Amino acid sequence: MYTINHLKEIKKNKQKFAVLTVYDASFAKLLYNQGINVMLVGDSLGMVVQGHNSTLSVTIHDIIYHVRCVKNGAPNCLLLADLPFMSYNNNEQALNNSIKLMRTGANVIKLEIINQWSLDIVNYLTNYSIPICGHIGLTPQYVNFLGGYKTQGIHENDANKLLNYAMFLEQSGVVMLLLEHIPELLAKKITEKLKIPVIGIGAGIYTDGQILVLQDMLGITSNIPVFAKNYLNNHINLAISNYIKEVESGIFPKNKN
Ligand code: KIV
């Protein structure tokens, strides 16, 4: 069973770790067998699985469903799960939804931090020893408030605010932090200041871990963010077009199929 202590050890030894999002049992098993020990059922599923143009429509029931699928495929991974948009409006709701996710198999609850209200919610959850991953920087659930999917923490005031959030979160007892789409040197400063493991996406090379959305790194989403990388080079497209060709030309199926 992979735990947060493995990640603390990796940070202590100045090593790096890779994390991916995943939404189904087959991919979870495949990722685990390839050495991905930390996985996220994130609300990006609203975009890459459900086809919406934001994460706002995702519900706690959607996350629960996918946590169950992933945990079935990779029971020993360290599984992070998102509290989706407005599923942590107040302390009790946040606690109840975190409990639901943990009872389904999530090991760490991730939530997006936008202001003092969300910091207070985190504080409340950590008092109950809920293992929390704070998500700061670009927080897609608040895309309308932020005015788009833009880099955060560019101006000195905003950078200081994010640094203060990071330190507040560590003091509150969160077990890890995720930085999205912030300048590399700010991510470096935060990563070096904190003892807890820090994961980055679009936050440069210095964070302890990196995360990508699986569909982005497989190149099968239509709008791949600039900070992602396509590792697959259209092999899925090729497999599907080969299947069509073989069916149409009578090559597939053979008797054994
Ligand atoms: O929901 C998600 O996939 C995320 C990643 C962008 C880190 O939060």
Short mmCIF file of C-alpha atoms and ligand atoms in Angstrom, two decimals:
data_model
loop_
_atom_site.label_atom_id
_atom_site.label_comp_id
_atom_site.label_asym_id
_atom_site.label_seq_id
_atom_site.Cartn_x
_atom_site.Cartn_y
_atom_site.Cartn_z
CA MET A 1 0.00 0.00 0.00
CA TYR A 2 1.49 3.31 -1.11
CA THR A 3 1.13 6.11 1.46
CA ILE A 4 1.89 9.77 2.03
CA ASN A 5 5.00 8.66 3.96
CA HIS A 6 6.53 7.36 0.71
CA LEU A 7 6.13 10.84 -0.79
CA LYS A 8 7.64 12.53 2.27
CA GLU A 9 10.64 10.20 1.93
CA ILE A 10 10.97 11.04 -1.78
CA LYS A 11 10.98 14.76 -0.92
CA LYS A 12 13.53 14.22 1.86
CA ASN A 13 15.82 12.42 -0.60
CA LYS A 14 15.37 15.22 -3.18
CA GLN A 15 13.85 12.78 -5.67
CA LYS A 16 10.82 13.30 -7.95
CA PHE A 17 7.53 11.45 -8.44
CA ALA A 18 4.95 11.24 -11.24
CA VAL A 19 1.18 11.44 -10.74
CA LEU A 20 -1.63 10.97 -13.29
CA THR A 21 -5.38 11.49 -13.25
CA VAL A 22 -7.40 8.37 -14.02
CA TYR A 23 -11.10 7.56 -14.20
CA ASP A 24 -11.53 3.85 -14.82
CA ALA A 25 -10.33 0.49 -13.50
CA SER A 26 -8.51 -0.70 -16.65
CA PHE A 27 -6.31 2.37 -16.89
CA ALA A 28 -5.81 2.44 -13.10
CA LYS A 29 -4.46 -1.12 -13.22
CA LEU A 30 -2.26 -0.36 -16.23
CA LEU A 31 -0.84 2.82 -14.62
CA TYR A 32 -0.14 1.03 -11.34
CA ASN A 33 1.62 -1.83 -13.12
CA GLN A 34 3.78 0.74 -14.95
CA GLY A 35 4.81 2.34 -11.63
CA ILE A 36 2.34 5.19 -11.12
CA ASN A 37 1.70 4.90 -7.38
CA VAL A 38 -0.20 8.14 -6.89
CA MET A 39 -3.39 8.83 -8.87
CA LEU A 40 -6.07 11.52 -8.87
CA VAL A 41 -9.76 11.26 -9.59
CA GLY A 42 -10.04 14.94 -10.41
CA ASP A 43 -12.95 17.04 -11.55
CA SER A 44 -11.17 17.42 -14.92
CA LEU A 45 -13.38 14.41 -15.66
CA GLY A 46 -16.08 17.00 -16.38
CA MET A 47 -14.04 18.02 -19.42
CA VAL A 48 -12.16 14.90 -20.56
CA VAL A 49 -14.83 12.27 -19.74
CA GLN A 50 -18.13 14.18 -19.77
CA GLY A 51 -17.24 16.62 -22.56
CA HIS A 52 -18.12 19.88 -20.81
CA ASN A 53 -16.03 23.01 -21.28
CA SER A 54 -15.36 23.43 -17.56
CA THR A 55 -15.30 21.37 -14.36
CA LEU A 56 -18.30 23.12 -12.81
CA SER A 57 -20.91 20.50 -13.65
CA VAL A 58 -19.14 17.67 -11.81
CA THR A 59 -20.97 16.41 -8.71
CA ILE A 60 -19.82 14.51 -5.65
CA HIS A 61 -21.70 11.48 -7.05
CA ASP A 62 -19.59 11.60 -10.24
CA ILE A 63 -16.39 11.62 -8.19
CA ILE A 64 -17.63 8.79 -5.96
CA TYR A 65 -18.43 6.67 -9.03
CA HIS A 66 -14.96 7.15 -10.52
CA VAL A 67 -13.17 6.66 -7.17
CA ARG A 68 -14.89 3.27 -6.94
CA CYS A 69 -13.79 2.32 -10.49
CA VAL A 70 -10.17 3.40 -9.93
CA LYS A 71 -9.84 1.78 -6.52
CA ASN A 72 -11.09 -1.51 -8.00
CA GLY A 73 -8.33 -1.33 -10.63
CA ALA A 74 -5.51 -0.17 -8.35
CA PRO A 75 -6.38 -0.98 -4.72
CA ASN A 76 -2.84 -0.24 -3.47
CA CYS A 77 -2.30 3.16 -5.03
CA LEU A 78 -2.40 6.40 -3.05
CA LEU A 79 -5.66 7.79 -4.41
CA LEU A 80 -6.44 11.50 -4.33
CA ALA A 81 -10.01 12.60 -5.02
CA ASP A 82 -11.43 16.06 -5.68
CA LEU A 83 -14.20 17.73 -3.77
CA PRO A 84 -15.96 19.22 -6.82
CA PHE A 85 -17.38 22.74 -7.27
CA MET A 86 -19.59 23.85 -4.35
CA SER A 87 -19.46 20.47 -2.61
CA TYR A 88 -17.67 22.07 0.35
CA ASN A 89 -19.82 25.17 0.92
CA ASN A 90 -19.74 24.85 4.68
CA ASN A 91 -17.88 22.80 7.28
CA GLU A 92 -20.48 20.06 7.66
CA GLN A 93 -20.97 19.58 3.92
CA ALA A 94 -17.21 19.47 3.37
CA LEU A 95 -16.76 16.91 6.14
CA ASN A 96 -19.66 14.71 4.99
CA ASN A 97 -18.51 14.69 1.37
CA SER A 98 -14.91 13.95 2.40
CA ILE A 99 -16.16 11.03 4.49
CA LYS A 100 -18.15 9.72 1.49
CA LEU A 101 -15.05 9.84 -0.73
CA MET A 102 -12.84 8.19 1.88
CA ARG A 103 -15.38 5.42 2.55
CA THR A 104 -15.36 4.74 -1.21
CA GLY A 105 -11.56 4.42 -1.31
CA ALA A 106 -9.97 7.87 -1.57
CA ASN A 107 -6.88 8.29 0.62
CA VAL A 108 -6.43 12.05 0.26
CA ILE A 109 -9.07 14.72 -0.41
CA LYS A 110 -8.08 17.55 -2.74
CA LEU A 111 -9.80 20.90 -2.71
CA GLU A 112 -9.27 24.18 -4.49
CA ILE A 113 -8.33 27.17 -2.37
CA ILE A 114 -9.53 30.57 -3.54
CA ASN A 115 -9.80 32.69 -0.37
CA GLN A 116 -10.06 32.72 3.43
CA TRP A 117 -13.36 30.81 3.34
CA SER A 118 -11.74 27.78 1.67
CA LEU A 119 -8.70 28.01 3.98
CA ASP A 120 -11.08 27.86 6.97
CA ILE A 121 -12.81 24.80 5.50
CA VAL A 122 -9.44 23.07 5.17
CA ASN A 123 -8.63 23.93 8.77
CA TYR A 124 -11.92 22.38 9.86
CA LEU A 125 -11.26 19.17 7.90
CA THR A 126 -7.71 18.73 9.18
CA ASN A 127 -9.05 19.01 12.75
CA TYR A 128 -10.86 15.76 11.94
CA SER A 129 -7.60 14.29 10.56
CA ILE A 130 -8.93 14.21 7.00
CA PRO A 131 -5.78 14.03 4.82
CA ILE A 132 -5.99 17.09 2.56
CA CYS A 133 -4.19 18.16 -0.61
CA GLY A 134 -4.59 21.93 -1.04
CA HIS A 135 -4.82 23.07 -4.68
CA ILE A 136 -3.68 26.66 -5.28
CA GLY A 137 -2.76 28.86 -8.25
CA LEU A 138 -5.06 28.31 -11.19
CA THR A 139 -8.17 26.82 -9.58
CA PRO A 140 -10.43 25.76 -12.49
CA GLN A 141 -13.60 25.62 -10.34
CA TYR A 142 -13.32 29.41 -10.04
CA VAL A 143 -12.57 30.06 -13.73
CA ASN A 144 -15.45 32.55 -13.94
CA PHE A 145 -14.21 34.46 -10.92
CA LEU A 146 -10.61 34.43 -12.23
CA GLY A 147 -11.68 35.49 -15.74
CA GLY A 148 -10.21 32.53 -17.62
CA TYR A 149 -7.64 29.76 -17.43
CA LYS A 150 -4.72 32.13 -16.90
CA THR A 151 -1.37 31.89 -15.13
CA GLN A 152 -1.76 32.99 -11.49
CA GLY A 153 0.73 34.61 -9.11
CA ILE A 154 2.45 36.77 -11.74
CA HIS A 155 2.20 40.08 -9.86
CA GLU A 156 4.06 40.45 -6.57
CA ASN A 157 0.87 40.81 -4.49
CA ASP A 158 -0.67 37.66 -5.98
CA ALA A 159 2.58 35.73 -5.61
CA ASN A 160 2.81 36.71 -1.93
CA LYS A 161 -0.82 35.73 -1.42
CA LEU A 162 -0.14 32.25 -2.85
CA LEU A 163 3.00 31.86 -0.76
CA ASN A 164 1.02 32.81 2.37
CA TYR A 165 -1.76 30.37 1.44
CA ALA A 166 0.85 27.61 1.03
CA MET A 167 2.37 28.29 4.44
CA PHE A 168 -1.04 28.58 6.10
CA LEU A 169 -2.07 25.25 4.56
CA GLU A 170 1.04 23.48 5.81
CA GLN A 171 0.46 24.89 9.30
CA SER A 172 -3.17 23.73 9.10
CA GLY A 173 -1.90 20.18 8.65
CA VAL A 174 -2.53 19.46 4.96
CA VAL A 175 -0.52 16.45 3.79
CA MET A 176 0.37 17.77 0.34
CA LEU A 177 -0.03 20.72 -1.96
CA LEU A 178 -0.80 21.05 -5.67
CA LEU A 179 0.34 24.11 -7.62
CA GLU A 180 -1.35 24.78 -10.97
CA HIS A 181 -0.17 27.20 -13.64
CA ILE A 182 2.02 29.55 -11.61
CA PRO A 183 5.48 30.95 -12.44
CA GLU A 184 8.31 28.46 -12.05
CA LEU A 185 10.30 30.52 -9.55
CA LEU A 186 7.26 31.01 -7.31
CA ALA A 187 6.68 27.23 -7.40
CA LYS A 188 10.36 26.72 -6.52
CA LYS A 189 10.10 29.08 -3.53
CA ILE A 190 6.94 27.36 -2.24
CA THR A 191 8.39 23.86 -2.78
CA GLU A 192 11.58 24.74 -0.91
CA LYS A 193 9.75 26.45 1.96
CA LEU A 194 7.38 23.55 2.66
CA LYS A 195 8.20 20.20 4.24
CA ILE A 196 5.11 18.52 2.74
CA PRO A 197 5.32 17.11 -0.84
CA VAL A 198 4.38 19.64 -3.54
CA ILE A 199 2.96 18.52 -6.90
CA GLY A 200 2.96 20.81 -9.93
CA ILE A 201 1.09 21.13 -13.20
CA GLY A 202 2.20 23.97 -15.42
CA ALA A 203 4.38 25.14 -12.53
CA GLY A 204 7.84 24.35 -13.87
CA ILE A 205 10.57 21.90 -13.02
CA TYR A 206 11.19 22.45 -9.31
CA THR A 207 8.13 20.87 -7.64
CA ASP A 208 8.61 17.49 -5.92
CA GLY A 209 6.06 15.79 -8.16
CA GLN A 210 4.40 16.40 -11.52
CA ILE A 211 0.82 15.63 -12.49
CA LEU A 212 -0.86 15.47 -15.90
CA VAL A 213 -4.39 14.69 -16.96
CA LEU A 214 -4.18 11.22 -18.54
CA GLN A 215 -6.20 12.15 -21.64
CA ASP A 216 -3.93 15.17 -22.23
CA MET A 217 -0.72 13.15 -22.08
CA LEU A 218 -2.22 10.53 -24.36
CA GLY A 219 -3.08 13.33 -26.77
CA ILE A 220 -6.76 12.40 -26.98
CA THR A 221 -8.29 15.68 -25.80
CA SER A 222 -9.10 18.41 -28.29
CA ASN A 223 -7.71 21.31 -26.22
CA ILE A 224 -4.43 20.11 -24.76
CA PRO A 225 -3.11 22.79 -22.36
CA VAL A 226 0.22 24.40 -23.32
CA PHE A 227 1.88 22.89 -20.24
CA ALA A 228 0.91 19.29 -21.09
CA LYS A 229 2.84 16.94 -23.39
CA ASN A 230 1.48 14.34 -25.82
CA TYR A 231 3.37 11.07 -25.16
CA LEU A 232 1.35 8.86 -27.51
CA ASN A 233 1.66 10.30 -31.03
CA ASN A 234 -1.70 9.21 -32.37
CA HIS A 235 -1.32 5.45 -31.76
CA ILE A 236 -4.95 5.26 -30.60
CA ASN A 237 -6.13 6.98 -33.79
CA LEU A 238 -4.05 4.49 -35.76
CA ALA A 239 -5.50 1.48 -33.87
CA ILE A 240 -9.05 2.66 -34.58
CA SER A 241 -8.46 3.39 -38.26
CA ASN A 242 -6.73 -0.03 -38.64
CA TYR A 243 -9.76 -1.71 -37.04
CA ILE A 244 -12.11 0.06 -39.46
CA LYS A 245 -9.92 -0.88 -42.45
CA GLU A 246 -9.68 -4.54 -41.36
CA VAL A 247 -13.45 -4.86 -40.81
CA GLU A 248 -14.21 -3.17 -44.12
CA SER A 249 -11.73 -5.31 -46.05
CA GLY A 250 -12.71 -8.59 -44.29
CA ILE A 251 -9.34 -9.11 -42.53
CA PHE A 252 -11.03 -9.00 -39.11
CA PRO A 253 -12.47 -11.17 -37.59
CA LYS A 254 -10.70 -14.48 -38.25
CA ASN A 255 -12.08 -17.76 -36.89
CA LYS A 256 -10.08 -17.37 -33.64
CA ASN A 257 -11.74 -13.99 -33.03
O1 KIV B 1 -9.03 17.74 -11.77
C1 KIV B 1 -7.86 17.61 -12.14
O2 KIV B 1 -7.54 16.80 -13.03
C2 KIV B 1 -6.84 18.42 -11.53
C3 KIV B 1 -5.52 18.47 -12.24
C4 KIV B 1 -5.51 19.57 -13.21
C5 KIV B 1 -4.41 18.56 -11.30
O3 KIV B 1 -7.06 19.05 -10.55
#
